[in-house]
Tab-separated table of C-alpha atoms in Angstrom:
chain	number	residue	atom	x	y	z
A	27	LEU	CA	-25.972	6.233	-3.768
A	28	GLN	CA	-27.630	9.468	-2.756
A	29	PRO	CA	-28.545	8.401	1.516
A	30	LEU	CA	-24.585	7.091	1.164
A	31	LEU	CA	-23.266	10.298	-0.363
A	32	GLU	CA	-25.917	12.573	2.479
A	33	GLN	CA	-24.004	12.036	5.236
A	34	LEU	CA	-20.760	13.922	3.098
A	35	HIS	CA	-23.294	17.095	3.178
A	36	ASP	CA	-22.607	18.714	6.010
A	37	ALA	CA	-18.344	18.227	6.372
A	38	GLY	CA	-15.930	21.522	5.135
A	39	THR	CA	-19.004	23.728	6.383
A	40	GLU	CA	-17.152	24.076	9.573
A	41	ARG	CA	-14.369	27.036	6.889
A	42	ASP	CA	-16.621	28.871	5.482
A	43	ARG	CA	-16.882	31.484	8.197
A	44	ALA	CA	-19.436	33.781	5.532
A	45	GLY	CA	-21.913	31.712	5.969
A	46	ASN	CA	-22.600	31.923	1.925
A	47	ARG	CA	-21.194	27.817	1.130
A	48	LYS	CA	-23.410	27.110	-2.390
A	49	LEU	CA	-21.347	24.115	-2.871
A	50	PHE	CA	-21.708	20.919	-0.344
A	51	PHE	CA	-19.227	17.565	-0.671
A	52	ASP	CA	-21.944	15.139	-1.153
A	53	GLN	CA	-23.070	17.622	-4.510
A	54	TYR	CA	-19.405	17.633	-5.853
A	55	ALA	CA	-19.247	13.935	-5.292
A	56	SER	CA	-22.716	14.164	-7.341
A	57	MET	CA	-21.416	16.050	-10.644
A	58	LEU	CA	-17.522	13.754	-10.671
A	59	LEU	CA	-19.462	10.620	-10.779
A	60	LEU	CA	-21.106	12.200	-13.448
A	61	TYR	CA	-18.133	12.914	-14.557
A	62	PHE	CA	-17.220	9.581	-14.724
A	63	PHE	CA	-20.142	8.362	-16.186
A	64	ASN	CA	-20.369	10.738	-19.086
A	65	PRO	CA	-17.010	10.516	-22.008
A	66	VAL	CA	-18.020	14.351	-23.354
A	67	LEU	CA	-17.072	16.184	-20.136
A	68	THR	CA	-13.266	15.610	-20.108
A	69	SER	CA	-12.074	18.690	-17.716
A	70	LEU	CA	-13.179	20.715	-14.360
A	71	ARG	CA	-14.230	24.081	-17.316
A	72	GLY	CA	-16.423	20.468	-18.627
A	73	ILE	CA	-18.106	19.807	-15.103
A	74	GLN	CA	-19.084	23.595	-13.986
A	75	GLN	CA	-20.939	24.219	-17.229
A	76	ALA	CA	-22.265	20.311	-16.951
A	77	SER	CA	-23.862	22.777	-13.538
A	78	GLY	CA	-25.434	24.976	-15.179
A	79	PHE	CA	-27.872	22.716	-17.463
A	80	ARG	CA	-31.861	22.160	-15.753
A	81	LYS	CA	-31.577	18.293	-15.692
A	82	VAL	CA	-27.914	18.011	-13.733
A	83	GLN	CA	-29.668	20.484	-11.346
A	84	ARG	CA	-32.550	18.959	-11.043
A	85	GLU	CA	-30.825	14.837	-10.649
A	86	LEU	CA	-28.506	15.753	-8.762
A	87	GLY	CA	-29.824	18.430	-6.716
A	88	VAL	CA	-27.040	21.167	-7.669
A	89	ALA	CA	-27.138	24.799	-8.349
A	90	LYS	CA	-24.495	26.755	-11.041
A	91	THR	CA	-21.466	26.561	-9.702
A	92	SER	CA	-18.556	28.343	-10.813
A	93	LEU	CA	-14.929	27.335	-11.469
A	94	GLY	CA	-13.313	29.010	-8.373
A	95	SER	CA	-15.470	26.415	-6.163
A	96	LEU	CA	-15.039	23.700	-8.210
A	97	SER	CA	-11.726	23.940	-7.982
A	98	GLU	CA	-11.790	25.055	-3.868
A	99	ALA	CA	-13.912	22.151	-3.586
A	100	SER	CA	-10.980	20.163	-3.872
A	101	SER	CA	-8.743	20.926	-1.631
A	102	VAL	CA	-11.977	21.715	1.339
A	103	PHE	CA	-13.415	18.579	1.893
A	104	ASP	CA	-11.852	15.597	2.980
A	105	ALA	CA	-10.731	12.474	0.651
A	106	GLN	CA	-10.578	10.042	3.741
A	107	LEU	CA	-15.119	10.497	3.781
A	108	LEU	CA	-15.495	8.796	1.498
A	109	GLU	CA	-13.063	5.286	2.505
A	110	PRO	CA	-16.529	3.886	4.524
A	111	ILE	CA	-18.636	4.862	1.321
A	112	ILE	CA	-16.042	2.170	-0.401
A	113	ARG	CA	-16.396	-0.253	2.136
A	114	ASN	CA	-20.386	-0.157	2.216
A	115	LEU	CA	-20.415	-1.154	-1.797
A	116	ALA	CA	-17.578	-3.510	-1.239
A	117	ASP	CA	-19.285	-5.205	1.282
A	118	GLN	CA	-22.470	-4.949	-1.112
A	119	LEU	CA	-20.748	-7.461	-3.218
A	120	VAL	CA	-20.732	-10.951	-3.328
A	121	PRO	CA	-17.758	-13.617	-4.866
A	122	LEU	CA	-18.422	-13.989	-8.237
A	123	GLN	CA	-17.216	-17.891	-8.009
A	124	LYS	CA	-17.756	-20.669	-5.558
A	125	GLY	CA	-17.202	-24.032	-4.597
A	126	ALA	CA	-14.433	-25.526	-2.989
A	127	GLU	CA	-11.516	-23.466	-4.504
A	128	ALA	CA	-12.951	-20.237	-4.308
A	129	GLU	CA	-13.892	-21.337	-0.540
A	130	ALA	CA	-10.176	-21.448	-0.186
A	131	LEU	CA	-9.202	-18.360	-1.417
A	132	LYS	CA	-12.204	-16.167	-0.603
A	133	THR	CA	-10.092	-13.664	0.783
A	134	LEU	CA	-7.688	-13.305	-1.380
A	135	THR	CA	-6.214	-9.743	-1.631
A	136	ALA	CA	-4.097	-8.494	-4.226
A	137	VAL	CA	-1.799	-5.866	-3.505
A	138	ASP	CA	-0.123	-4.115	-6.287
A	139	GLY	CA	1.070	0.019	-7.186
A	140	SER	CA	0.008	1.952	-10.016
A	141	LEU	CA	1.734	5.805	-10.927
A	142	LEU	CA	-0.881	8.143	-12.180
A	143	PRO	CA	0.763	10.643	-14.423
A	144	ALA	CA	0.985	14.243	-13.011
A	145	LEU	CA	1.836	18.059	-14.198
A	146	PRO	CA	5.379	19.547	-13.342
A	147	LYS	CA	3.663	22.257	-10.547
A	148	MET	CA	1.977	19.355	-8.108
A	149	ALA	CA	5.259	19.174	-6.625
A	150	TRP	CA	4.529	17.325	-3.691
A	151	ALA	CA	4.638	14.286	-6.603
A	152	LEU	CA	7.436	13.277	-6.566
A	153	TRP	CA	9.478	11.514	-8.996
A	154	ASN	CA	12.261	9.684	-10.522
A	155	TYR	CA	13.573	12.422	-12.695
A	156	ASP	CA	13.416	16.632	-11.797
A	157	ASP	CA	10.978	17.408	-14.528
A	158	LYS	CA	8.504	14.498	-14.412
A	159	LYS	CA	5.837	14.176	-11.209
A	160	ALA	CA	3.657	11.078	-10.546
A	161	ALA	CA	1.543	10.468	-7.410
A	162	ARG	CA	0.936	6.690	-6.375
A	163	LEU	CA	-2.303	4.956	-6.498
A	164	HIS	CA	-1.700	2.282	-3.857
A	165	LEU	CA	-4.736	-0.698	-4.164
A	166	HIS	CA	-6.308	-3.499	-2.317
A	167	PHE	CA	-7.658	-5.782	-4.407
A	168	GLU	CA	-10.726	-8.340	-3.593
A	169	VAL	CA	-10.049	-10.992	-6.306
A	170	LEU	CA	-13.380	-13.246	-5.825
A	171	LYS	CA	-15.752	-9.625	-5.964
A	172	SER	CA	-13.585	-8.252	-8.483
A	173	VAL	CA	-14.121	-5.106	-6.852
A	174	PRO	CA	-11.207	-2.541	-4.624
A	175	THR	CA	-11.544	-2.494	-1.338
A	176	ALA	CA	-8.953	-0.268	0.203
A	177	ALA	CA	-7.047	2.562	-1.594
A	178	THR	CA	-4.538	5.348	-0.522
A	179	ILE	CA	-2.811	8.380	-2.343
A	180	THR	CA	1.169	9.106	-2.280
A	181	HIS	CA	4.251	10.432	-4.221
A	182	GLY	CA	5.252	8.539	-7.007
A	183	LYS	CA	8.725	7.632	-4.880
A	184	SER	CA	7.655	6.812	-2.217
A	185	CYS	CA	8.029	3.447	-0.696
A	186	GLU	CA	4.786	0.288	-1.704
A	187	LYS	CA	6.050	-1.658	1.235
A	188	LYS	CA	5.578	1.194	3.709
A	189	ALA	CA	1.686	2.066	2.715
A	190	ILE	CA	1.481	-1.669	3.126
A	191	HIS	CA	1.881	-1.691	6.823
A	192	GLU	CA	-0.546	1.518	7.019
A	193	MET	CA	-3.346	-0.131	5.085
A	194	LEU	CA	-3.541	-4.378	6.895
A	195	GLU	CA	-6.161	-5.183	8.313
A	196	ALA	CA	-7.421	-8.416	9.659
A	197	GLY	CA	-9.012	-11.398	8.005
A	198	ARG	CA	-7.004	-11.614	4.481
A	199	PHE	CA	-5.046	-13.490	2.029
A	200	TYR	CA	-2.639	-10.810	0.688
A	201	VAL	CA	-0.636	-12.088	-2.648
A	202	LYS	CA	1.989	-10.067	-3.909
A	203	ASP	CA	4.985	-9.188	-6.563
A	204	ARG	CA	8.717	-9.530	-5.739
A	205	GLY	CA	7.926	-5.480	-4.914
A	206	TYR	CA	6.960	-6.739	-1.477
A	207	GLU	CA	9.361	-9.127	-0.575
A	208	GLN	CA	10.473	-6.999	3.643
A	209	PHE	CA	10.586	-9.715	6.298
A	210	GLN	CA	9.329	-7.349	8.376
A	211	LEU	CA	6.640	-6.812	5.930
A	212	PHE	CA	5.528	-10.584	6.645
A	213	GLN	CA	5.634	-10.623	10.205
A	214	ALA	CA	3.072	-8.177	10.112
A	215	ILE	CA	0.870	-9.530	8.569
A	216	ILE	CA	0.852	-12.465	10.242
A	217	ASP	CA	1.103	-10.729	13.634
A	218	ILE	CA	-2.153	-9.025	12.450
A	219	LYS	CA	-4.074	-12.155	11.784
A	220	SER	CA	-3.690	-12.627	8.470
A	221	SER	CA	-2.037	-14.167	5.727
A	222	PHE	CA	0.356	-13.461	2.457
A	223	LEU	CA	1.724	-14.857	-0.362
A	224	CYS	CA	4.847	-13.411	-1.920
A	225	ARG	CA	7.236	-14.085	-4.956
A	226	VAL	CA	10.395	-13.459	-3.936
A	227	ARG	CA	14.006	-12.829	-5.628
A	228	ASP	CA	15.734	-15.788	-7.000
A	229	GLN	CA	18.685	-15.335	-4.545
A	230	MET	CA	15.980	-15.966	-1.443
A	231	THR	CA	17.727	-18.573	1.113
A	232	TRP	CA	16.466	-21.110	3.367
A	233	LYS	CA	16.821	-23.688	5.339
A	234	THR	CA	14.290	-27.113	4.464
A	235	ILE	CA	12.804	-27.829	7.683
A	236	GLU	CA	10.001	-30.848	6.133
A	237	GLU	CA	9.683	-30.817	2.015
A	238	HIS	CA	6.014	-32.025	0.746
A	239	PRO	CA	5.272	-34.563	-1.196
A	240	LEU	CA	3.928	-33.114	-4.712
A	241	SER	CA	-0.033	-33.815	-5.868
A	242	ASP	CA	-0.651	-35.130	-9.660
A	243	GLU	CA	-2.819	-31.248	-9.252
A	244	ALA	CA	0.459	-29.773	-8.079
A	245	ARG	CA	2.387	-30.968	-10.748
A	246	ALA	CA	-0.065	-29.885	-13.880
A	247	VAL	CA	0.133	-26.287	-12.517
A	248	GLY	CA	3.878	-26.421	-12.893
A	249	VAL	CA	4.928	-26.793	-9.250
A	250	ILE	CA	8.201	-28.451	-8.705
A	251	PHE	CA	9.120	-28.033	-4.911
A	252	ASP	CA	6.896	-27.520	-1.950
A	253	ALA	CA	8.673	-27.196	1.757
A	254	LYS	CA	7.831	-25.888	5.224
A	255	VAL	CA	11.026	-23.638	5.788
A	256	GLN	CA	13.223	-21.449	8.319
A	257	LEU	CA	13.266	-18.093	5.264
A	258	GLY	CA	16.104	-16.029	5.020
A	259	GLY	CA	19.074	-15.821	6.918
A	260	LYS	CA	21.166	-13.190	8.953
A	261	LYS	CA	18.785	-10.382	8.108
A	262	ALA	CA	15.494	-12.818	8.688
A	263	LYS	CA	17.430	-13.685	12.798
A	264	GLY	CA	14.927	-12.337	15.272
A	265	VAL	CA	11.931	-11.217	12.511
A	266	LEU	CA	10.176	-13.801	11.122
A	267	LYS	CA	9.101	-16.194	14.462
A	268	GLN	CA	7.781	-18.899	12.424
A	269	PRO	CA	8.686	-20.882	9.871
A	270	LEU	CA	7.155	-20.806	6.572
A	271	ARG	CA	6.615	-22.681	3.379
A	272	VAL	CA	8.183	-21.721	-0.331
A	273	VAL	CA	6.664	-23.687	-3.381
A	274	ARG	CA	8.699	-23.129	-6.557
A	275	ILE	CA	6.805	-22.892	-9.865
A	276	ASP	CA	8.177	-23.898	-12.975
A	277	THR	CA	6.179	-21.969	-15.638
A	278	GLY	CA	7.107	-23.010	-18.833
A	279	LYS	CA	8.580	-20.376	-20.026
A	280	THR	CA	11.966	-18.891	-20.314
A	281	ASP	CA	13.754	-16.555	-19.016
A	282	LYS	CA	15.916	-13.202	-21.334
A	283	GLU	CA	19.174	-15.511	-21.185
A	284	ARG	CA	16.922	-18.666	-22.186
A	285	GLN	CA	16.777	-20.163	-18.581
A	286	PRO	CA	13.592	-22.015	-17.294
A	287	GLU	CA	11.520	-19.078	-15.849
A	288	ILE	CA	11.033	-20.349	-12.560
A	289	LEU	CA	8.687	-18.713	-9.464
A	290	VAL	CA	9.842	-18.695	-5.942
A	291	LEU	CA	6.123	-17.791	-3.756
A	292	VAL	CA	6.759	-17.380	-0.489
A	293	THR	CA	3.676	-18.289	2.392
A	294	ASP	CA	2.840	-18.420	6.056
A	295	LYS	CA	-0.169	-21.061	4.756
A	296	LEU	CA	0.831	-24.126	5.424
A	297	ASP	CA	-2.406	-25.923	4.720
A	298	LEU	CA	-3.066	-25.219	1.743
A	299	GLU	CA	-3.120	-27.193	-1.281
A	300	ALA	CA	0.618	-26.542	-3.841
A	301	ASP	CA	-1.882	-26.271	-6.404
A	302	LEU	CA	-3.741	-23.545	-5.309
A	303	ILE	CA	-0.623	-21.663	-3.977
A	304	ALA	CA	-0.358	-21.171	-7.885
A	305	LEU	CA	-3.305	-20.655	-8.651
A	306	ALA	CA	-3.706	-17.554	-6.132
A	307	TYR	CA	-0.490	-16.499	-7.328
A	308	ARG	CA	-1.656	-16.694	-10.780
A	309	CYS	CA	-5.225	-14.854	-9.680
A	310	ARG	CA	-2.346	-11.407	-8.884
A	311	TRP	CA	-3.039	-10.359	-12.421
A	312	GLN	CA	-6.734	-9.032	-11.720
A	313	VAL	CA	-5.246	-5.728	-10.023
A	314	GLU	CA	-2.954	-5.090	-12.733
A	315	LEU	CA	-6.699	-5.114	-14.879
A	316	PHE	CA	-8.082	-3.231	-12.858
A	317	PHE	CA	-5.441	-0.679	-12.874
A	318	ARG	CA	-5.863	-0.575	-16.807
A	319	TRP	CA	-9.728	-0.189	-16.242
A	320	LEU	CA	-9.233	2.762	-14.210
A	321	LYS	CA	-6.838	4.467	-15.960
A	322	CYS	CA	-8.276	3.863	-19.641
A	323	VAL	CA	-11.292	3.380	-19.673
A	324	LEU	CA	-12.643	5.699	-16.727
A	325	GLY	CA	-10.274	8.010	-17.435
A	326	CYS	CA	-8.014	8.695	-14.095
A	327	ARG	CA	-5.347	9.140	-16.370
A	328	HIS	CA	-6.037	12.946	-16.120
A	329	LEU	CA	-6.179	14.259	-12.844
A	330	LEU	CA	-8.970	17.266	-12.080
A	331	SER	CA	-7.059	18.448	-9.427
A	332	THR	CA	-2.753	19.122	-8.457
A	333	SER	CA	-3.837	18.566	-4.616
A	334	LYS	CA	-2.786	14.826	-2.856
A	335	ASN	CA	-6.142	15.292	-1.487
A	336	GLY	CA	-7.942	16.594	-4.400
A	337	VAL	CA	-6.440	13.331	-6.580
A	338	GLU	CA	-7.260	10.984	-3.746
A	339	VAL	CA	-11.350	12.348	-3.915
A	340	GLN	CA	-10.431	11.567	-7.875
A	341	VAL	CA	-9.409	8.491	-7.850
A	342	TYR	CA	-12.012	7.328	-4.278
A	343	LEU	CA	-14.645	8.293	-6.559
A	344	ALA	CA	-13.796	6.018	-9.680
A	345	LEU	CA	-13.524	3.315	-7.296
A	346	ILE	CA	-17.347	4.137	-5.902
A	347	ALA	CA	-17.802	4.288	-9.778
A	348	SER	CA	-16.863	0.966	-10.485
A	349	LEU	CA	-17.958	-0.675	-7.675
A	350	LEU	CA	-21.682	0.752	-8.540
A	351	ILE	CA	-21.567	-0.332	-12.215
A	352	ALA	CA	-19.879	-4.386	-10.434
A	353	ILE	CA	-23.649	-3.515	-8.113
A	354	TRP	CA	-25.594	-3.020	-10.643
A	355	VAL	CA	-24.740	-6.153	-13.559
A	356	GLY	CA	-23.457	-8.340	-10.251
A	357	ARG	CA	-19.996	-9.045	-11.643
A	358	LYS	CA	-17.062	-6.983	-12.690
A	359	PRO	CA	-17.519	-4.181	-15.098
A	360	THR	CA	-16.308	-4.514	-19.103
A	361	LYS	CA	-15.908	-2.047	-21.194
A	362	ARG	CA	-19.418	-2.749	-23.399
A	363	THR	CA	-21.297	-2.741	-20.362
A	364	TYR	CA	-19.466	0.669	-19.321
A	365	GLU	CA	-19.638	1.923	-22.509
A	366	MET	CA	-24.580	1.396	-22.829
A	367	LEU	CA	-24.393	3.412	-19.079
A	368	CYS	CA	-22.710	6.824	-20.214
A	369	PHE	CA	-25.360	5.811	-23.518
A	370	TYR	CA	-27.776	5.895	-21.365
A	371	PHE	CA	-26.689	8.959	-19.288
A	372	LEU	CA	-26.098	10.561	-22.312
A	373	GLY	CA	-30.073	9.676	-23.259
A	374	VAL	CA	-29.108	7.292	-26.351
A	375	VAL	CA	-30.225	4.144	-24.633
A	376	GLU	CA	-33.600	3.744	-23.189
A	377	LEU	CA	-33.972	2.131	-20.194
A	378	ASP	CA	-35.108	-1.151	-20.855
A	379	GLU	CA	-32.456	-1.544	-23.626
A	380	LEU	CA	-30.582	-0.947	-20.574
A	381	THR	CA	-31.932	-3.557	-18.434
A	382	GLU	CA	-32.295	-5.854	-21.161
A	383	HIS	CA	-28.604	-5.790	-21.784
A	384	ILE	CA	-27.655	-6.271	-17.701
A	385	GLU	CA	-30.179	-8.938	-17.533
A	386	ASN	CA	-28.263	-10.956	-20.464
A	387	LEU	CA	-25.099	-10.549	-18.507
A	388	LYS	CA	-26.833	-12.140	-15.351
A	389	LYS	CA	-27.931	-14.955	-17.580
A	390	GLN	CA	-24.497	-15.451	-19.090
A	391	SER	CA	-23.013	-15.326	-15.077
């Protein structure tokens, strides 16, 4: 990781007019990564204390740092400089699944947002209540690699649809839940040379152009309707430039009124098998599991900074920590593996024991 972090070293030096800066971005990033891999560290003050230990100074190349310097760093160092490192690490990973299904869904990217509780004094972190604040993490998660590929932080009350508009990339197959239902967004994804799969409200209207026959595989996963359609009414006119596809799936469950739960999915993928459409939507839940990992295991619920940039730095480094584990073990992180890594960095587990654990995981894969 050090060669990737070295490019951050001179960031923020333009603000050091006195020329006496001792804490640099690569060192600050290293200490935050130590925080994620060491459950003993639970606060900025704990990180400051660790910076005074000889082994930490030797391994991370840092000097003893004051609490003021650590606090200031969250606003001095630009979080956006970490994004290329996230992309670099994500590109090193390969899909965990193989076969025809994996090939058809190789660019599947789940999109969702999650709230990070914030302190009341974080005025920028607006939420629904005056006395409560929250930051919102908008995340793009590559499903077959089980890794994050892009993220941004906004205030909790911000629009998720607006955030994804600004994060779109070509060559993706975005899978989304009902919160991202928007005709302009559907068309924007197509225009940028990507595809989408989105659950929409049961009240969505469409005009059927051609209904497709259902295969045995499609019926087996609950598909009850599959058709090429002209989506929407007056609101879609002039926005959607091409026909889309609607797939309805019976989940086998019932809603609060004891009626069958029917998922209504919209996509521009006209040639993808209906059973793979159903599979792609089920895969969307992987991003929800990653949020749980990020907040409950890595500890991203506790924010080390009150500034928006500082929260972004912490979240981006949490994503980097997750990517490092995935690279080391060749699969998505688990709590047991994370504990082994923490034990290693605490000096409880020897390197050969950690290596044996990782090799066993690779054999299981």
